[in-house]
Amino acid sequence: MYHGSFFRIPISSSLLCHESYKVFLMNKTLYVMLLFLALLCYQERSARYPISPFEEYYSNLMLQLEGNLTPEKEQMIKVEQQKYQNALEQINRIEALVSNGEIDPIMGDDMKVKWESDLAFYSQFQRVEQQYVYIRQYGGEFIYDTGYLYLLGNRDPVFLKKWLFINLCFIFSFGNVISMEYQKISWGLIGATRKGKEQIIQKKVMISLISSFVLILLLWMVRFLHIAIIYSMKLSFAVINSIPEYQKYVMKFPIAVYVFLFILFQMIVGGLVTLLILLISHWRKNYIQTVFSPCCS
């Protein structure tokens, strides 16, 4: 196909390219998605993943233990266990003395200060013990899991809010993809047959689905890089069950495979949301009605 009578500038006759131009530029889907992508990336980059003294203790210990259980690692755990067990026993002994009236409560509180300070990181050591007990019983490897817990949303209180924001992006991006021809009454102008309409709509669906997948993948890349800079994320082929939060799972997936399936699931859900929006766009034949449809809102 050529445009103009003098210069005869060639224009692609590909239906996919033509519909891509209409969806991304004429419909301004590209600008909407870039805006939401920038906002979501800024939100992710602004997220705080603090390294507290408790996390420092846990990371120092876990990075020494990472990998298979060895006699040296087991001895290291037992030394820590003995330290905390001794502190707990001393506190119980002091509380018994106070309870029996052998010392007054004020003296008892003063005596417990030292032992309570020894227990400051006990809650973090219990996370280590959970992995140790599981590995002794079922096998596996020690893994520093904090980064993966943030990555998979276990420790991200706004994880679902981010996903809702992504869906909002899809609504504004694809709400007019199918209805644009109806609103501009262009079906009659282009003289498309029923089969031609079906082919055009198929291309629009394909473009929308690919766009939603790319957006989700880009956001995951930003999220992974942000978290990986702060937390060590090694041993991606260790089984996910080594992480206490996932020990109840029957299937023993490597962490890398689990993360891949997690992202794939989000892409499938994103694709279904996109298809629903396109269906409503075809049904209502109006962008505003699609955006404010109860199914999308």
XYZ file of C-alpha atoms in Angstrom:
297
model
C 0.000 0.000 0.000
C 1.274 3.516 -0.804
C 0.350 6.896 0.585
C 0.526 10.090 -1.478
C 0.683 10.596 -5.228
C 4.157 12.115 -5.614
C 6.547 10.616 -3.083
C 4.648 7.316 -2.810
C 5.788 6.573 0.793
C 5.402 2.834 1.480
C 3.237 1.874 4.428
C 3.099 -1.619 5.898
C 0.117 -3.597 4.695
C 0.353 -5.949 7.674
C -2.929 -6.055 9.561
C -1.054 -6.649 12.826
C 1.133 -3.570 12.313
C -1.867 -1.472 11.319
C -3.886 -2.515 14.367
C -0.846 -2.002 16.599
C -0.636 1.559 15.334
C -4.330 2.084 16.039
C -4.199 0.521 19.511
C -0.968 2.095 20.748
C -1.014 5.522 19.089
C -4.520 6.368 17.889
C -6.057 4.908 21.040
C -3.144 6.289 23.159
C -2.750 2.918 24.883
C 1.036 3.276 24.718
C 0.973 6.569 26.625
C -1.404 5.222 29.276
C 0.709 2.095 29.818
C 3.954 4.085 29.970
C 2.390 6.416 32.547
C 1.219 3.537 34.722
C 4.540 1.744 34.244
C 6.408 4.842 35.429
C 4.088 5.192 38.444
C 4.383 1.505 39.365
C 8.177 1.537 38.966
C 8.393 4.663 41.123
C 6.185 2.997 43.722
C 8.427 -0.070 43.705
C 11.630 1.941 43.853
C 10.181 3.960 46.757
C 9.349 0.816 48.734
C 11.487 0.385 51.824
C 13.064 -2.940 52.680
C 14.831 -2.103 55.950
C 17.853 -3.940 57.348
C 17.190 -3.885 61.098
C 19.659 -5.211 63.710
C 17.435 -8.304 63.920
C 17.708 -8.823 60.160
C 21.476 -8.299 60.306
C 21.777 -11.040 62.924
C 19.601 -13.388 60.865
C 21.388 -12.665 57.592
C 24.860 -13.084 59.123
C 23.878 -16.444 60.579
C 21.995 -17.714 57.522
C 24.705 -16.702 55.051
C 27.123 -18.856 57.066
C 24.664 -21.743 57.081
C 23.496 -21.564 53.439
C 23.757 -24.835 51.583
C 23.705 -28.413 52.796
C 23.763 -29.308 56.485
C 27.267 -30.214 57.697
C 28.616 -31.195 61.142
C 30.233 -27.744 61.451
C 26.942 -25.980 60.705
C 25.067 -28.240 63.093
C 27.577 -27.424 65.837
C 27.108 -23.706 65.149
C 23.345 -24.085 65.595
C 23.745 -26.090 68.787
C 26.008 -23.405 70.302
C 23.321 -20.794 69.616
C 20.622 -23.109 70.951
C 22.570 -23.612 74.169
C 23.035 -19.862 74.598
C 19.311 -19.172 74.301
C 18.328 -22.204 76.365
C 20.599 -21.071 79.170
C 19.117 -17.552 79.088
C 15.567 -18.942 79.222
C 16.447 -21.199 82.150
C 17.999 -18.322 84.087
C 14.940 -16.124 83.550
C 12.650 -18.958 84.686
C 14.838 -19.468 87.773
C 14.684 -15.771 88.677
C 10.913 -15.686 88.176
C 10.592 -18.717 90.479
C 12.638 -16.921 93.160
C 10.355 -13.889 92.892
C 7.267 -16.105 92.972
C 8.516 -17.888 96.119
C 9.258 -14.586 97.835
C 12.996 -15.269 98.070
C 13.804 -11.986 96.291
C 11.706 -8.886 95.667
C 10.356 -8.123 92.166
C 12.610 -5.104 91.661
C 15.725 -7.175 92.307
C 14.324 -9.880 90.063
C 13.855 -7.419 87.195
C 17.419 -6.193 87.610
C 18.733 -9.754 87.548
C 16.792 -10.557 84.375
C 18.182 -7.619 82.363
C 21.346 -9.444 81.283
C 19.537 -12.620 80.290
C 16.779 -10.754 78.468
C 19.421 -8.933 76.421
C 20.832 -12.338 75.468
C 17.362 -13.235 74.150
C 17.085 -10.106 71.977
C 17.559 -12.046 68.723
C 15.839 -15.245 69.822
C 12.832 -14.707 67.494
C 15.217 -14.569 64.528
C 17.047 -17.679 65.685
C 13.719 -19.497 65.784
C 13.485 -18.925 62.020
C 16.837 -20.689 61.699
C 15.599 -23.532 63.897
C 12.544 -24.013 61.680
C 14.769 -24.604 58.669
C 17.099 -26.830 60.719
C 14.268 -29.058 61.975
C 12.806 -29.402 58.462
C 16.180 -30.233 56.896
C 16.941 -32.837 59.573
C 13.605 -34.530 58.906
C 13.057 -34.119 55.154
C 16.373 -32.979 53.711
C 17.059 -29.808 51.783
C 19.341 -26.822 52.102
C 19.603 -23.794 54.349
C 18.642 -20.630 52.509
C 18.607 -16.962 53.426
C 14.943 -16.408 52.616
C 14.127 -12.770 53.448
C 14.554 -11.554 49.864
C 12.296 -14.285 48.494
C 9.662 -13.551 51.153
C 9.537 -9.929 49.982
C 9.637 -10.932 46.311
C 6.670 -13.303 46.646
C 4.624 -10.840 48.712
C 4.778 -12.624 52.079
C 6.257 -9.518 53.687
C 4.877 -6.859 51.374
C 1.732 -5.300 52.906
C 0.910 -3.411 49.677
C 1.427 -6.360 47.309
C -2.311 -6.700 46.579
C -2.683 -2.931 46.199
C 0.009 -2.992 43.497
C -1.878 -5.755 41.707
C -5.101 -3.721 41.833
C -3.181 -0.780 40.373
C -2.024 -3.012 37.508
C -5.635 -3.989 36.823
C -6.550 -0.288 36.786
C -3.848 0.197 34.152
C -5.423 -2.540 32.031
C -8.873 -0.967 32.318
C -7.723 2.460 31.108
C -5.400 0.971 28.485
C -7.720 -1.585 26.876
C -11.173 -0.204 27.675
C -11.440 1.437 24.253
C -9.538 -1.107 22.141
C -12.627 -2.862 20.759
C -15.146 -0.046 21.100
C -13.081 2.573 19.212
C -14.454 1.498 15.795
C -18.016 1.601 17.127
C -17.606 5.042 18.702
C -16.051 6.519 15.567
C -18.486 4.606 13.317
C -15.525 3.415 11.279
C -16.698 -0.146 10.571
C -18.802 1.176 7.724
C -16.018 3.404 6.446
C -13.470 0.616 6.170
C -16.081 -1.694 4.687
C -14.971 -4.703 6.678
C -16.764 -7.987 6.142
C -17.771 -10.162 9.080
C -14.635 -12.237 8.601
C -12.572 -9.061 8.320
C -14.037 -7.754 11.578
C -13.179 -11.018 13.289
C -9.579 -10.809 12.070
C -9.257 -7.204 13.259
C -10.661 -8.060 16.677
C -8.358 -11.089 16.933
C -5.329 -8.857 16.268
C -6.523 -6.356 18.870
C -6.898 -9.149 21.431
C -3.435 -10.476 20.605
C -1.868 -7.008 20.926
C -3.632 -6.355 24.242
C -2.621 -9.713 25.732
C 1.029 -9.335 24.717
C 1.047 -5.796 26.137
C -0.335 -6.981 29.477
C 2.267 -9.771 29.661
C 5.122 -7.379 28.875
C 3.955 -4.921 31.535
C 3.803 -7.631 34.207
C 7.250 -8.964 33.249
C 8.815 -5.486 33.330
C 7.374 -4.812 36.776
C 8.701 -8.148 38.038
C 12.149 -7.326 36.686
C 12.160 -3.981 38.514
C 10.900 -5.617 41.702
C 13.491 -8.406 41.575
C 16.416 -6.047 40.927
C 15.330 -3.705 43.722
C 15.080 -6.506 46.293
C 18.181 -8.386 45.084
C 20.320 -5.273 45.629
C 19.325 -5.230 49.316
C 19.027 -8.936 50.180
C 21.199 -11.805 49.034
C 19.120 -14.146 46.874
C 21.316 -17.150 46.177
C 20.474 -20.843 45.935
C 17.570 -20.264 43.559
C 17.553 -24.022 42.849
C 17.085 -24.982 46.502
C 13.589 -26.380 47.142
C 10.953 -23.827 48.128
C 10.019 -26.059 51.086
C 13.239 -25.033 52.849
C 11.538 -21.695 53.536
C 9.320 -22.141 56.638
C 6.349 -20.339 55.066
C 6.285 -22.979 52.293
C 7.065 -26.137 54.270
C 3.437 -27.269 54.093
C 3.655 -27.659 50.313
C 3.652 -31.278 49.127
C 5.447 -30.576 45.827
C 9.144 -29.786 46.171
C 9.735 -27.136 43.515
C 13.087 -25.370 43.192
C 12.686 -21.723 44.207
C 13.447 -20.539 40.652
C 10.679 -22.790 39.276
C 8.233 -21.632 41.950
C 8.970 -17.963 41.177
C 8.511 -18.685 37.451
C 5.141 -20.378 38.124
C 4.131 -17.492 40.401
C 4.867 -14.965 37.654
C 3.174 -17.189 35.056
C 0.057 -17.353 37.248
C -0.001 -13.553 37.481
C 0.346 -13.331 33.707
C -2.561 -15.745 33.242
C -4.716 -13.753 35.662
C -3.643 -10.532 33.930
C -4.578 -12.083 30.595
C -8.009 -13.085 31.891
C -8.578 -9.575 33.254
C -7.563 -8.148 29.869
C -9.959 -10.494 28.035
C -12.776 -9.486 30.391
C -12.109 -5.795 29.715
C -12.075 -6.409 25.937
C -15.310 -8.391 26.192
C -16.990 -5.537 28.066
C -15.573 -3.062 25.533
C -17.153 -5.105 22.723
C -20.414 -5.439 24.646
C -20.826 -1.798 25.718
C -19.203 -0.312 22.575
C -18.319 2.740 24.661
C -15.077 3.578 26.478
C -16.657 5.428 29.422
C -19.232 2.700 29.994
C -16.449 0.080 29.881
C -14.279 1.923 32.414
C -17.148 2.422 34.835
C -18.721 -0.990 34.282
C -19.391 -2.856 37.577
C -17.274 -5.727 36.230
C -14.226 -3.430 35.868
C -14.719 -1.121 38.812
